PDB file of C-alpha atoms (C1' of nucleotides) in Angstrom:
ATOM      1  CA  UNK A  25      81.612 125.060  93.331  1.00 38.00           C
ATOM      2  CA  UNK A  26      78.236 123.590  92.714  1.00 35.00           C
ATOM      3  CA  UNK A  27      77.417 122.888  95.604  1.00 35.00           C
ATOM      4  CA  UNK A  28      78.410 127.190  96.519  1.00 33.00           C
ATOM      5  CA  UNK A  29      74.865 128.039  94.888  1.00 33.00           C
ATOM      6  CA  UNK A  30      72.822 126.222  97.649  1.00 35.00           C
ATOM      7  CA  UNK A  31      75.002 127.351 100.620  1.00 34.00           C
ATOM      8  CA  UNK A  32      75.042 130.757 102.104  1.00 34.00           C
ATOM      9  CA  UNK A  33      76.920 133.026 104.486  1.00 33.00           C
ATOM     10  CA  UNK A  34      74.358 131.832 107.227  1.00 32.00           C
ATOM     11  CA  UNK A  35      74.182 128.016 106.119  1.00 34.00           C
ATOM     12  CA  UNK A  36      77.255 127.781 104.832  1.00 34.00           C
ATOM     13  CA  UNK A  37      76.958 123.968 104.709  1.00 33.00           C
ATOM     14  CA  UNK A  38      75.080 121.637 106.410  1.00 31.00           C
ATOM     15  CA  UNK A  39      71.592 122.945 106.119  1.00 34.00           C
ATOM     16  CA  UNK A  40      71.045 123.566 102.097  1.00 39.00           C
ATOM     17  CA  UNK A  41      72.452 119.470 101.761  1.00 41.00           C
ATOM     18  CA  UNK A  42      75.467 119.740  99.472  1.00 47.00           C
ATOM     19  CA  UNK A  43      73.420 118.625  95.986  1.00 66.00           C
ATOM     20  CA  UNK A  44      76.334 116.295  94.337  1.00 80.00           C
ATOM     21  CA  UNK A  45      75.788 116.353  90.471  1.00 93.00           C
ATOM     22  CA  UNK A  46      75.367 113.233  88.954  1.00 97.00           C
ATOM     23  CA  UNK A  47      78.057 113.706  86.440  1.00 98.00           C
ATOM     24  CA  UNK A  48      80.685 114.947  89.120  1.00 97.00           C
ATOM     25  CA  UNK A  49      79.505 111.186  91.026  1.00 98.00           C
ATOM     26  CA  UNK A  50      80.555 108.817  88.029  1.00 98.00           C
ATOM     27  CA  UNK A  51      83.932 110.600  87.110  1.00 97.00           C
ATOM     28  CA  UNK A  52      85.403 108.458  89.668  1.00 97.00           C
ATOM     29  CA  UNK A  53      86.685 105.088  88.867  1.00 97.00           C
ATOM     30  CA  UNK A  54      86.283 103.564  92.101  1.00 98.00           C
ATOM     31  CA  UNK A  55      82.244 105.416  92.535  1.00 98.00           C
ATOM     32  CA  UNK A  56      81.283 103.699  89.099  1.00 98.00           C
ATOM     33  CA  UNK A  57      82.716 100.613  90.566  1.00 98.00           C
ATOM     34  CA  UNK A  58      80.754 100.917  93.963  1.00 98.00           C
ATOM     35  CA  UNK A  59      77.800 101.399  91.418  1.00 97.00           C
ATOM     36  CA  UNK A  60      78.108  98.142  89.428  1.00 97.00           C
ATOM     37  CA  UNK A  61      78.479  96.418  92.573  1.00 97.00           C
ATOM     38  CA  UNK A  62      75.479  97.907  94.246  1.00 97.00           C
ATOM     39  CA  UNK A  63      73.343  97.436  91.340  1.00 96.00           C
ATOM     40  CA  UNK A  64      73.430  93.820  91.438  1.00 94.00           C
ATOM     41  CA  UNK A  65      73.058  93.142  95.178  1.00 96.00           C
ATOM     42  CA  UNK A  66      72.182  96.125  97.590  1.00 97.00           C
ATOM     43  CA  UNK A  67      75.369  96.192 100.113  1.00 98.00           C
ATOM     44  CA  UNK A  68      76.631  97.678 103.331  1.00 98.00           C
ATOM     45  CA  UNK A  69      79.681  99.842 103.672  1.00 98.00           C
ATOM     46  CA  UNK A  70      81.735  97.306 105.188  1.00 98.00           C
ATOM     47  CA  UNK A  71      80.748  94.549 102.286  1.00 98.00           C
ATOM     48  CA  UNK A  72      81.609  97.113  99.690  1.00 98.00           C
ATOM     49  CA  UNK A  73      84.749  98.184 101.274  1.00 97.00           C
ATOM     50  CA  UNK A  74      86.067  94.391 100.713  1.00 97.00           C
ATOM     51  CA  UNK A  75      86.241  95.179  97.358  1.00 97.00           C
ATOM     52  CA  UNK A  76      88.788  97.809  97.482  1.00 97.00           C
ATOM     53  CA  UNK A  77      91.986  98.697  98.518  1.00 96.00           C
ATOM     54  CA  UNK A  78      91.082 101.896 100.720  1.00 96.00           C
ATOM     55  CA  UNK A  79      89.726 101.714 103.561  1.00 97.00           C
ATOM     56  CA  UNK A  80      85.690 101.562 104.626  1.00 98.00           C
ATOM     57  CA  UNK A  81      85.926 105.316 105.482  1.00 98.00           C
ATOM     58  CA  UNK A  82      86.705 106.504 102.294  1.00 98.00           C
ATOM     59  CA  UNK A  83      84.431 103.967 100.746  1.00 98.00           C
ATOM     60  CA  UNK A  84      81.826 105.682 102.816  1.00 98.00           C
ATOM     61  CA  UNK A  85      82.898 108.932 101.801  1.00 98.00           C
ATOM     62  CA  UNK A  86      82.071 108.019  98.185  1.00 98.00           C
ATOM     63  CA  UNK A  87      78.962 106.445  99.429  1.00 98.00           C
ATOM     64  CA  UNK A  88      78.008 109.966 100.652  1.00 98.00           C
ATOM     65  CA  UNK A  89      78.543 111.365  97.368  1.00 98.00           C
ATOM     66  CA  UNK A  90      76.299 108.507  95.818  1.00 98.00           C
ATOM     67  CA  UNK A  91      73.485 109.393  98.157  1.00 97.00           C
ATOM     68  CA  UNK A  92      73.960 113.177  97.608  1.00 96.00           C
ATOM     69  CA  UNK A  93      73.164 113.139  94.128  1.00 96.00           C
ATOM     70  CA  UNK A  94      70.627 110.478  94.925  1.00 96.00           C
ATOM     71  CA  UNK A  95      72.025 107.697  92.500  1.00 97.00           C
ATOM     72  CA  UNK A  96      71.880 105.681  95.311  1.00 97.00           C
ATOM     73  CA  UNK A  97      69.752 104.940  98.393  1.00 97.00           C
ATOM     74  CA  UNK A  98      70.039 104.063 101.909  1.00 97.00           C
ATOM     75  CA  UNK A  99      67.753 101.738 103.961  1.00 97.00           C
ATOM     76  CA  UNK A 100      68.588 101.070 107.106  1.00 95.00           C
ATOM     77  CA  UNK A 101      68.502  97.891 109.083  1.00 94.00           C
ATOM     78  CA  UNK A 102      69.448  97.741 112.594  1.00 94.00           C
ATOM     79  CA  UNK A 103      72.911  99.582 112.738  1.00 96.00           C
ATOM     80  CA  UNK A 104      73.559  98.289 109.100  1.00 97.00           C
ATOM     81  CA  UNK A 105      72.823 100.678 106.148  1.00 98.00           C
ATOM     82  CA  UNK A 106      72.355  98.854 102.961  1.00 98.00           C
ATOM     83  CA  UNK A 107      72.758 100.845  99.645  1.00 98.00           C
ATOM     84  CA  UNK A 108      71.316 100.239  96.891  1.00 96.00           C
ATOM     85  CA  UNK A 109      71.254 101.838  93.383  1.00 97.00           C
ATOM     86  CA  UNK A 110      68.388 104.339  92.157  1.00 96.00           C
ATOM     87  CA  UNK A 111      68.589 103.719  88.160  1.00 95.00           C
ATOM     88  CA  UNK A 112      66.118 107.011  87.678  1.00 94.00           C
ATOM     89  CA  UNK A 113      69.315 109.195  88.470  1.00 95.00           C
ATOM     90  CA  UNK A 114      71.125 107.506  85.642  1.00 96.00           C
ATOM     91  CA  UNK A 115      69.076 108.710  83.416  1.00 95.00           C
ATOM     92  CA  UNK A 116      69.974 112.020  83.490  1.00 94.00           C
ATOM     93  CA  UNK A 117      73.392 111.126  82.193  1.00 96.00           C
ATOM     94  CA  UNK A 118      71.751 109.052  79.416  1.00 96.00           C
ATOM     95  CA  UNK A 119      69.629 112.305  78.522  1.00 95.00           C
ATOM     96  CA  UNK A 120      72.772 114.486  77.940  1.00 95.00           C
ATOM     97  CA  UNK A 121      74.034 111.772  75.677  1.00 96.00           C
ATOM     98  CA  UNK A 122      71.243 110.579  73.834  1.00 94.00           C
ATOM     99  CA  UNK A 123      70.962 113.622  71.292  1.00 93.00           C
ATOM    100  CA  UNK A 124      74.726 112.286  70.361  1.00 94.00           C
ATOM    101  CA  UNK A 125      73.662 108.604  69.652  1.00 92.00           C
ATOM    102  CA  UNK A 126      72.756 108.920  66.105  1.00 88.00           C
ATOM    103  CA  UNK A 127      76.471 109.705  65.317  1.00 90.00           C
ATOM    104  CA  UNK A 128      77.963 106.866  66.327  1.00 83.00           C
ATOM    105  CA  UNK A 129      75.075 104.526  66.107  1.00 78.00           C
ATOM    106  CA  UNK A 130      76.088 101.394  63.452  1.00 67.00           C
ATOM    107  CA  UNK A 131      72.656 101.280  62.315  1.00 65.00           C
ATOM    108  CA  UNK A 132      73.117 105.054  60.877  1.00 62.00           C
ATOM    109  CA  UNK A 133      76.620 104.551  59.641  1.00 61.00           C
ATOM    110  CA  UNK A 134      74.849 101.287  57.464  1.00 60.00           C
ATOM    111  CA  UNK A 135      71.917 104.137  56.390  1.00 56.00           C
ATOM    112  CA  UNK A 136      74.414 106.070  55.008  1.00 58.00           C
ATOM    113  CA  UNK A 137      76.379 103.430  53.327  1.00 59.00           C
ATOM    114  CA  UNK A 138      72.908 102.116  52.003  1.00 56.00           C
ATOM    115  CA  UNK A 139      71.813 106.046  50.777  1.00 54.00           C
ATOM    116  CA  UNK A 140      75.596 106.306  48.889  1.00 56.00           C
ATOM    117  CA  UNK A 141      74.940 102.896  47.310  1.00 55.00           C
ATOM    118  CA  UNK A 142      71.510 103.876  46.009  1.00 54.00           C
ATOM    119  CA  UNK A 143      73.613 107.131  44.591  1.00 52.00           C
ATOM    120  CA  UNK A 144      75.971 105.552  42.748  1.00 51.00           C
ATOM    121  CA  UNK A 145      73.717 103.126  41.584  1.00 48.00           C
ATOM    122  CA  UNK A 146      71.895 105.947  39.829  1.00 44.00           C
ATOM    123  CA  UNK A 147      75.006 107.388  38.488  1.00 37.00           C
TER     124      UNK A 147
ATOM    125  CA  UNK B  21      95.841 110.241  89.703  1.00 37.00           C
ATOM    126  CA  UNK B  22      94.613 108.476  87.027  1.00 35.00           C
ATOM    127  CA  UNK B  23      96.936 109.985  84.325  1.00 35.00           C
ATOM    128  CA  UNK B  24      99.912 109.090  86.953  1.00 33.00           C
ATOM    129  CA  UNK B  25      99.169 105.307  85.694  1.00 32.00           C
ATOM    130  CA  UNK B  26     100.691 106.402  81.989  1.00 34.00           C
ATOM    131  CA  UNK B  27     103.172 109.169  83.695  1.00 33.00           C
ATOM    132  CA  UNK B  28     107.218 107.463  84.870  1.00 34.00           C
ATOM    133  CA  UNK B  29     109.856 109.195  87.261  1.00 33.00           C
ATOM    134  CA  UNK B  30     111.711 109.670  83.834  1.00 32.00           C
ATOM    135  CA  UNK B  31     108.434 111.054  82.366  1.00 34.00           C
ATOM    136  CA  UNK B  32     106.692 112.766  84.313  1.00 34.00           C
ATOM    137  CA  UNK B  33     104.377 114.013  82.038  1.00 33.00           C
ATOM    138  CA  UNK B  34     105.133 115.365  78.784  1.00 31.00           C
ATOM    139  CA  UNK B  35     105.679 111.815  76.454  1.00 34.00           C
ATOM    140  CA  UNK B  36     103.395 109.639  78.459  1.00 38.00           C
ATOM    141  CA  UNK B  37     100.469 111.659  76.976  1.00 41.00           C
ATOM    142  CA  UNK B  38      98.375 112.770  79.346  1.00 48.00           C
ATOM    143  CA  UNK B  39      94.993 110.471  78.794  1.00 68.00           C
ATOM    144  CA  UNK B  40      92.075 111.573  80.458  1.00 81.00           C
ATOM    145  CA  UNK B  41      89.397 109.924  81.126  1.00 93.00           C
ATOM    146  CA  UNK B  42      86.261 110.270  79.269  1.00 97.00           C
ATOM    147  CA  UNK B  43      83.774 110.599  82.802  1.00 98.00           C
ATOM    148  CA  UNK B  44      86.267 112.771  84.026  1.00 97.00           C
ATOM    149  CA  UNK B  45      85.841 115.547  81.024  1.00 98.00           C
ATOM    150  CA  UNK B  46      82.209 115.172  81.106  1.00 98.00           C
ATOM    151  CA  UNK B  47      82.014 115.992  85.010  1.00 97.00           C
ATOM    152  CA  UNK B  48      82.761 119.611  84.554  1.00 97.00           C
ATOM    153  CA  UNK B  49      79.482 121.427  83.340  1.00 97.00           C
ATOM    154  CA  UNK B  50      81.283 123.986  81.459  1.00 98.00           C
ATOM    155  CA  UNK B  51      82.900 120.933  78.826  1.00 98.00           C
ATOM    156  CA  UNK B  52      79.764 119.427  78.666  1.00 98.00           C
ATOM    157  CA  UNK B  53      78.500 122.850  77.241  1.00 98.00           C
ATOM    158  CA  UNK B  54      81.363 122.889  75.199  1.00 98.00           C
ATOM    159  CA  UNK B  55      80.690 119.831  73.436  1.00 97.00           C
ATOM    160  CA  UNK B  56      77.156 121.030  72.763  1.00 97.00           C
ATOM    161  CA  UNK B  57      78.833 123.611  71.206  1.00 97.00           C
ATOM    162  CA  UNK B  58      80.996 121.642  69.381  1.00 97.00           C
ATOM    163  CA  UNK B  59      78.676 119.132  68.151  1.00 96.00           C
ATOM    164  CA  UNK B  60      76.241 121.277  66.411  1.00 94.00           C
ATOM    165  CA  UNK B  61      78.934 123.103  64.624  1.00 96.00           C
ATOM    166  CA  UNK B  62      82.766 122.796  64.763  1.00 97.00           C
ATOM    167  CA  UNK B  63      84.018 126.100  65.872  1.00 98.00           C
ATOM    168  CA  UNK B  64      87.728 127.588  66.878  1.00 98.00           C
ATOM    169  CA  UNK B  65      88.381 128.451  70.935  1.00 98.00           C
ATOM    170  CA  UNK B  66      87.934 132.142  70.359  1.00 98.00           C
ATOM    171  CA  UNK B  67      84.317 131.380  69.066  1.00 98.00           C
ATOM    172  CA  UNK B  68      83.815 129.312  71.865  1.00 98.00           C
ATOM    173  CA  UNK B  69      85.460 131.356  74.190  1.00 98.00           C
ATOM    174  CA  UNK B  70      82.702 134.060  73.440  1.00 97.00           C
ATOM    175  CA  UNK B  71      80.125 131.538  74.983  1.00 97.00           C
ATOM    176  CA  UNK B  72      81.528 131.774  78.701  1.00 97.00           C
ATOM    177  CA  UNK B  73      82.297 134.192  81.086  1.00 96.00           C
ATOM    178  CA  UNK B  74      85.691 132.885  81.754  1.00 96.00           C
ATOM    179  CA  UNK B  75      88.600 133.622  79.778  1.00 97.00           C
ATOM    180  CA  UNK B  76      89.888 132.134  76.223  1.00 98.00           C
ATOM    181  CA  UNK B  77      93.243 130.663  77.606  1.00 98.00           C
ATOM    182  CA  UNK B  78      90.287 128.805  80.387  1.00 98.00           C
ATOM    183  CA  UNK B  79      88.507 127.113  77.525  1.00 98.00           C
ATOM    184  CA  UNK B  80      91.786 125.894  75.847  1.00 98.00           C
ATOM    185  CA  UNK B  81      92.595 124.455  78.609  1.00 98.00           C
ATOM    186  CA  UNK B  82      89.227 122.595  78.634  1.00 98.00           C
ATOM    187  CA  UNK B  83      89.696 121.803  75.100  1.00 98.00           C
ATOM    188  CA  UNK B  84      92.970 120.115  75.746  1.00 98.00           C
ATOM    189  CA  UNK B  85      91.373 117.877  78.246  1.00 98.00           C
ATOM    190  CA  UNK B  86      88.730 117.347  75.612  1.00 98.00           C
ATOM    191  CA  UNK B  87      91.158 116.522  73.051  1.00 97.00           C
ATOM    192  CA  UNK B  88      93.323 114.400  75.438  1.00 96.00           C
ATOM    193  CA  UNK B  89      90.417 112.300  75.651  1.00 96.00           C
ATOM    194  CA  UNK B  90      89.375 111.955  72.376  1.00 96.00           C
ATOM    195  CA  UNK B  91      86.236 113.652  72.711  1.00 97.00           C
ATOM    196  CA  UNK B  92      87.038 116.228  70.058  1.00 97.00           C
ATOM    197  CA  UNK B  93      89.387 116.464  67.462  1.00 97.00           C
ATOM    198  CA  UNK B  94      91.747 119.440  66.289  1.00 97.00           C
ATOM    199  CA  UNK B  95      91.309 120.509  62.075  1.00 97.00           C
ATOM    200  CA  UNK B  96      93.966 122.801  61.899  1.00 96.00           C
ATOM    201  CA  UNK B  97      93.141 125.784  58.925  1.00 95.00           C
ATOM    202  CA  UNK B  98      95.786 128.034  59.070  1.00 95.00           C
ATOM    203  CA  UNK B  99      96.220 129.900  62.300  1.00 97.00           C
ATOM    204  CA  UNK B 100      92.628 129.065  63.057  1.00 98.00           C
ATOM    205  CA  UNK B 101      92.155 125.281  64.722  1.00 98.00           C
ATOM    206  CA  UNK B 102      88.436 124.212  64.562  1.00 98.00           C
ATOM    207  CA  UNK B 103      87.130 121.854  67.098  1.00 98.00           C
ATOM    208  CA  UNK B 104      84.793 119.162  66.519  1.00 96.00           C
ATOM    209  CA  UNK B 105      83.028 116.286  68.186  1.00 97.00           C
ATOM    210  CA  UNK B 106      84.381 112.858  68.261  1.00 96.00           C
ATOM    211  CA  UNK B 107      80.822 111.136  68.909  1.00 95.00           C
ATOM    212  CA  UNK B 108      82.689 107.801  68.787  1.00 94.00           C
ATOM    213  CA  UNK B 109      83.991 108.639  71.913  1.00 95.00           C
ATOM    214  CA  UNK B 110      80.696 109.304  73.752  1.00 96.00           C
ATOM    215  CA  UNK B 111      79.681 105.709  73.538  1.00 95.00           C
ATOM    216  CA  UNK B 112      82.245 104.552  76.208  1.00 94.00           C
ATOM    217  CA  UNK B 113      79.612 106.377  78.249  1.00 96.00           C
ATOM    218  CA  UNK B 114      76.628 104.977  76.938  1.00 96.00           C
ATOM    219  CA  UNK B 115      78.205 101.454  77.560  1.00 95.00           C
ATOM    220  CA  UNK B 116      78.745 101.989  80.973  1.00 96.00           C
ATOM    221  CA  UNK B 117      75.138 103.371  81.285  1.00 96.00           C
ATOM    222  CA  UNK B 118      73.481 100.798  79.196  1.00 94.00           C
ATOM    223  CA  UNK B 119      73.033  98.263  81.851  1.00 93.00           C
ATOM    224  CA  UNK B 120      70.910 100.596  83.820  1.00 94.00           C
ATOM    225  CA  UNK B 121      68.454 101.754  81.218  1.00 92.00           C
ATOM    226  CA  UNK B 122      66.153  98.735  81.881  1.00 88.00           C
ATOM    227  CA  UNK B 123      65.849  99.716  85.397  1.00 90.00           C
ATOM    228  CA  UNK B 124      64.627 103.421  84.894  1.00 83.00           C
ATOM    229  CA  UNK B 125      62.477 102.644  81.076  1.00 78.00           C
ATOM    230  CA  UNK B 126      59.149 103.507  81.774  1.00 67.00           C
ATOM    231  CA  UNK B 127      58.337 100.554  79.205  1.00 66.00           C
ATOM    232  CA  UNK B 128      59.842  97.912  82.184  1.00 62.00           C
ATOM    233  CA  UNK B 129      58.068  99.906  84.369  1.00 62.00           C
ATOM    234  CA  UNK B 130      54.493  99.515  82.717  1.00 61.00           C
ATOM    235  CA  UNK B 131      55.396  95.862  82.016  1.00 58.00           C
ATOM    236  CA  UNK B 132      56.044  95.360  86.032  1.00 59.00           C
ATOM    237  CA  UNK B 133      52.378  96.908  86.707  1.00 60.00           C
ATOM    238  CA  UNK B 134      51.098  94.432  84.104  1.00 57.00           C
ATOM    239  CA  UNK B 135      52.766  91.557  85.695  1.00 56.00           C
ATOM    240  CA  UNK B 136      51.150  92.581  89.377  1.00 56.00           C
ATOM    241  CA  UNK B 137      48.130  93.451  87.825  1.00 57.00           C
ATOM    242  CA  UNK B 138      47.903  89.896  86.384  1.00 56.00           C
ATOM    243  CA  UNK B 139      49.034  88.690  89.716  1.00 52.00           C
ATOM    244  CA  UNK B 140      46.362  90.142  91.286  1.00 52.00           C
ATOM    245  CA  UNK B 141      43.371  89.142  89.032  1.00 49.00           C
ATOM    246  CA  UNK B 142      44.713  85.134  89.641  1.00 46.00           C
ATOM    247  CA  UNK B 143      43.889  86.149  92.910  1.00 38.00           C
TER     248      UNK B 143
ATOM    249  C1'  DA C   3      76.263  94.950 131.985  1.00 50.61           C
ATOM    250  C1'  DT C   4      80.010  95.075 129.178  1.00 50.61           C
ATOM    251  C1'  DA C   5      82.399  94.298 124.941  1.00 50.61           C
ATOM    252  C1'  DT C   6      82.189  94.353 120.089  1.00 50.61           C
ATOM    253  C1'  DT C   7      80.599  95.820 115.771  1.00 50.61           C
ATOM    254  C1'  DG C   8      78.852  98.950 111.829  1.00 50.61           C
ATOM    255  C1'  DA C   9      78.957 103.268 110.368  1.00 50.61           C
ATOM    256  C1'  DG C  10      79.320 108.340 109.992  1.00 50.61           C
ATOM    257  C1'  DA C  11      82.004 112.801 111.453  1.00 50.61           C
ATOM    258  C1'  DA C  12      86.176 115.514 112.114  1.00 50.61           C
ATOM    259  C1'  DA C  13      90.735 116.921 111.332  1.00 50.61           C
ATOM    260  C1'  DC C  14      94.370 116.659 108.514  1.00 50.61           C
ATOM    261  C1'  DC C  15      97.202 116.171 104.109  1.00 50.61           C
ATOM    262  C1'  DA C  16      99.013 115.769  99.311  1.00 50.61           C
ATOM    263  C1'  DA C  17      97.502 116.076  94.810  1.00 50.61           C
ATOM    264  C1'  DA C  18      94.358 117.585  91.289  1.00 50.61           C
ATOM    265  C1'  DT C  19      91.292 121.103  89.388  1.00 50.61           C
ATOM    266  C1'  DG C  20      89.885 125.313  87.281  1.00 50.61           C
ATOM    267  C1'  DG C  21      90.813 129.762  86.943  1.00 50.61           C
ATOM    268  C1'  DT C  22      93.921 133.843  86.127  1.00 50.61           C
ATOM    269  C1'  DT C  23      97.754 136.682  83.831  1.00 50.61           C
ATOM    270  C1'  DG C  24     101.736 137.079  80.941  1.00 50.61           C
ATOM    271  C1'  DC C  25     104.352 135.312  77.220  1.00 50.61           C
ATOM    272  C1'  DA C  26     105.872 132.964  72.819  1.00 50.61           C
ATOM    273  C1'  DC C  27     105.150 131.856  68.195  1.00 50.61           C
ATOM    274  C1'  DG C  28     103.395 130.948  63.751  1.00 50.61           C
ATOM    275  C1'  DT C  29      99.984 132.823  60.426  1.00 50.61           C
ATOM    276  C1'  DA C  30      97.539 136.496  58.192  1.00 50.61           C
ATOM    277  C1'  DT C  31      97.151 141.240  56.844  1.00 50.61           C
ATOM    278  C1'  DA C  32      98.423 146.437  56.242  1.00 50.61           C
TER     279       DA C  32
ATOM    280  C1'  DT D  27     108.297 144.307  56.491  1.00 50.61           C
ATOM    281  C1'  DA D  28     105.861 145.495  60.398  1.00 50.61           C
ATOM    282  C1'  DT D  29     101.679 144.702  62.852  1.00 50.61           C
ATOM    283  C1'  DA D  30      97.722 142.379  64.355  1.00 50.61           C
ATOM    284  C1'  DC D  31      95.542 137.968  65.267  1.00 50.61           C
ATOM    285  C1'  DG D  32      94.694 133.096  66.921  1.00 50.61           C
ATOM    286  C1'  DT D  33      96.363 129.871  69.817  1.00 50.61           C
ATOM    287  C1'  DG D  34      98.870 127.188  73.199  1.00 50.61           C
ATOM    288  C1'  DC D  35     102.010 127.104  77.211  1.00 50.61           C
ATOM    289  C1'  DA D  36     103.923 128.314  81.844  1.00 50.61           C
ATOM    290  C1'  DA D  37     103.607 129.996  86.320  1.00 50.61           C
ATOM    291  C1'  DC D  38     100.851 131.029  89.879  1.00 50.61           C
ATOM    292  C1'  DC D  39      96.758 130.711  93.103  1.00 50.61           C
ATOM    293  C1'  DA D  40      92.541 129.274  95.761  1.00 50.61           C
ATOM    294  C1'  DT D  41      89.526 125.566  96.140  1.00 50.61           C
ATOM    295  C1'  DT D  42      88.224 120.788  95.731  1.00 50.61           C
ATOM    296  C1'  DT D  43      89.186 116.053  95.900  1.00 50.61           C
ATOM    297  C1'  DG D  44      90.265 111.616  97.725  1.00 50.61           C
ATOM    298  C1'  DG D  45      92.614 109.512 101.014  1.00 50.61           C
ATOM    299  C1'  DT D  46      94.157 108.666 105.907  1.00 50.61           C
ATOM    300  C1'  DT D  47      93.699 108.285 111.089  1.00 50.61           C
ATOM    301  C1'  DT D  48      91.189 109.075 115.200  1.00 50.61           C
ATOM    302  C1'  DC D  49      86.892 109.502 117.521  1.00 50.61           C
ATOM    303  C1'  DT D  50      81.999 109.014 118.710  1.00 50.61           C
ATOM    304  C1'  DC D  51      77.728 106.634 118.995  1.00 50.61           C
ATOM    305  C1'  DA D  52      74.081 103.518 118.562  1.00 50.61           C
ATOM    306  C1'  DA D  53      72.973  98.624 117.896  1.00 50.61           C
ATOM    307  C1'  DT D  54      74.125  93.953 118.675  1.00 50.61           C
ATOM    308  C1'  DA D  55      76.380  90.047 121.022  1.00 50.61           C
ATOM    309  C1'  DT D  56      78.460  87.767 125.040  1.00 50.61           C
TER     310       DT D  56
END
DNA sequence: ATATTGAGAAACCAAATGGTTGCACGTATA
DNA sequence: TATACGTGCAACCATTTGGTTTCTCAATAT
């Protein structure tokens, strides 16, 4: 459905690249795993695939979806692909979240125990 | 798929709550308006509703997955139910994103040319 | 030169998603 | 008391998702 807006009746798909959002990419348990995993080390479909129960298609499926929205990269080697993670996509999920740190940020909850101290004190 | 973890053949759905996943209700662009929404002022699904093209009964629905994850909270007034932000919750994000934030921080970044830049002047 | 390997593409399928409309029900209001 | 309002729920529907199996193809290994 997001991916609609950049396809049209005469490209309905392959030439306006299906742009994944990044949001849409880390719903999935086993993608956010795939992303741990390739943040550490850089890995090829087949080593990542060891790591799950499915099988290395759908693993690469996922890995499609990681490229898509660009939160990961490919660099290829021969007729291995290693992936690795692109942290600059990340971000954009830490922007949407940010504005909501100070509300559950320790450091603010102590700041307002410290201002209701001072207040009572007074009183 | 992952609420079947908490759902039984005995029951199916209704006792077994229903927990969603945090990642999961953020995906969907039209929740993460909603807890914009939400977060600057708590505000009843009619109000809400008025925000989006689709209908009132659609944004319950969102709500419910909202609530289900604990990313809002129900404050019942009468017939009116006001919805408003659970920030708490948001921070199972930030967690999983933490990691990564050295990797994109522009701060690393400039502290990486420094190193080279020392690097080179050895040289 | 031939066999094997790594990886993506295609076709298919069951389940989940996001939307709709219609309905039920408790709470306010005339 | 009767009516309007605010909300959630159920049933339905089209589309998307995540998985599988089968196939192709280029790159390596024997």
């Amino acid at each position: 459905m997001v991916a609609r807006i950049f396809a049209t009746e005469r490209f309905p798909n392959s030439v306006f690249e299906m742009r994944r959002d990044v949001f849409q990419a880390i719903a999935d348990p086993t993608r956010r795993a795939i992303i741990l995993l390739v943040a550490t080390q850089a890995m090829t479909p087949n080593a990542l695939a060891e790591h799950f129960d499915s099988s290395r298609q759908a693993i690469s499926k996922h890995l499609r979806i990681l490229t898509e929205c660009e939160l990961v990269k490919q660099e290829q080697s021969g007729r291995k692909i290693h992936y690795h993670f692109n942290a600059k996509k990340m971000k954009e999920v830490a922007d949407f979240i940010e504005p909501f740190r100070q509300m559950w940020d320790t450091r603010f909850n102590q700041l307002d125990n410290l201002l209701s101290t001072i207040k009572t004190t007074k009183k």
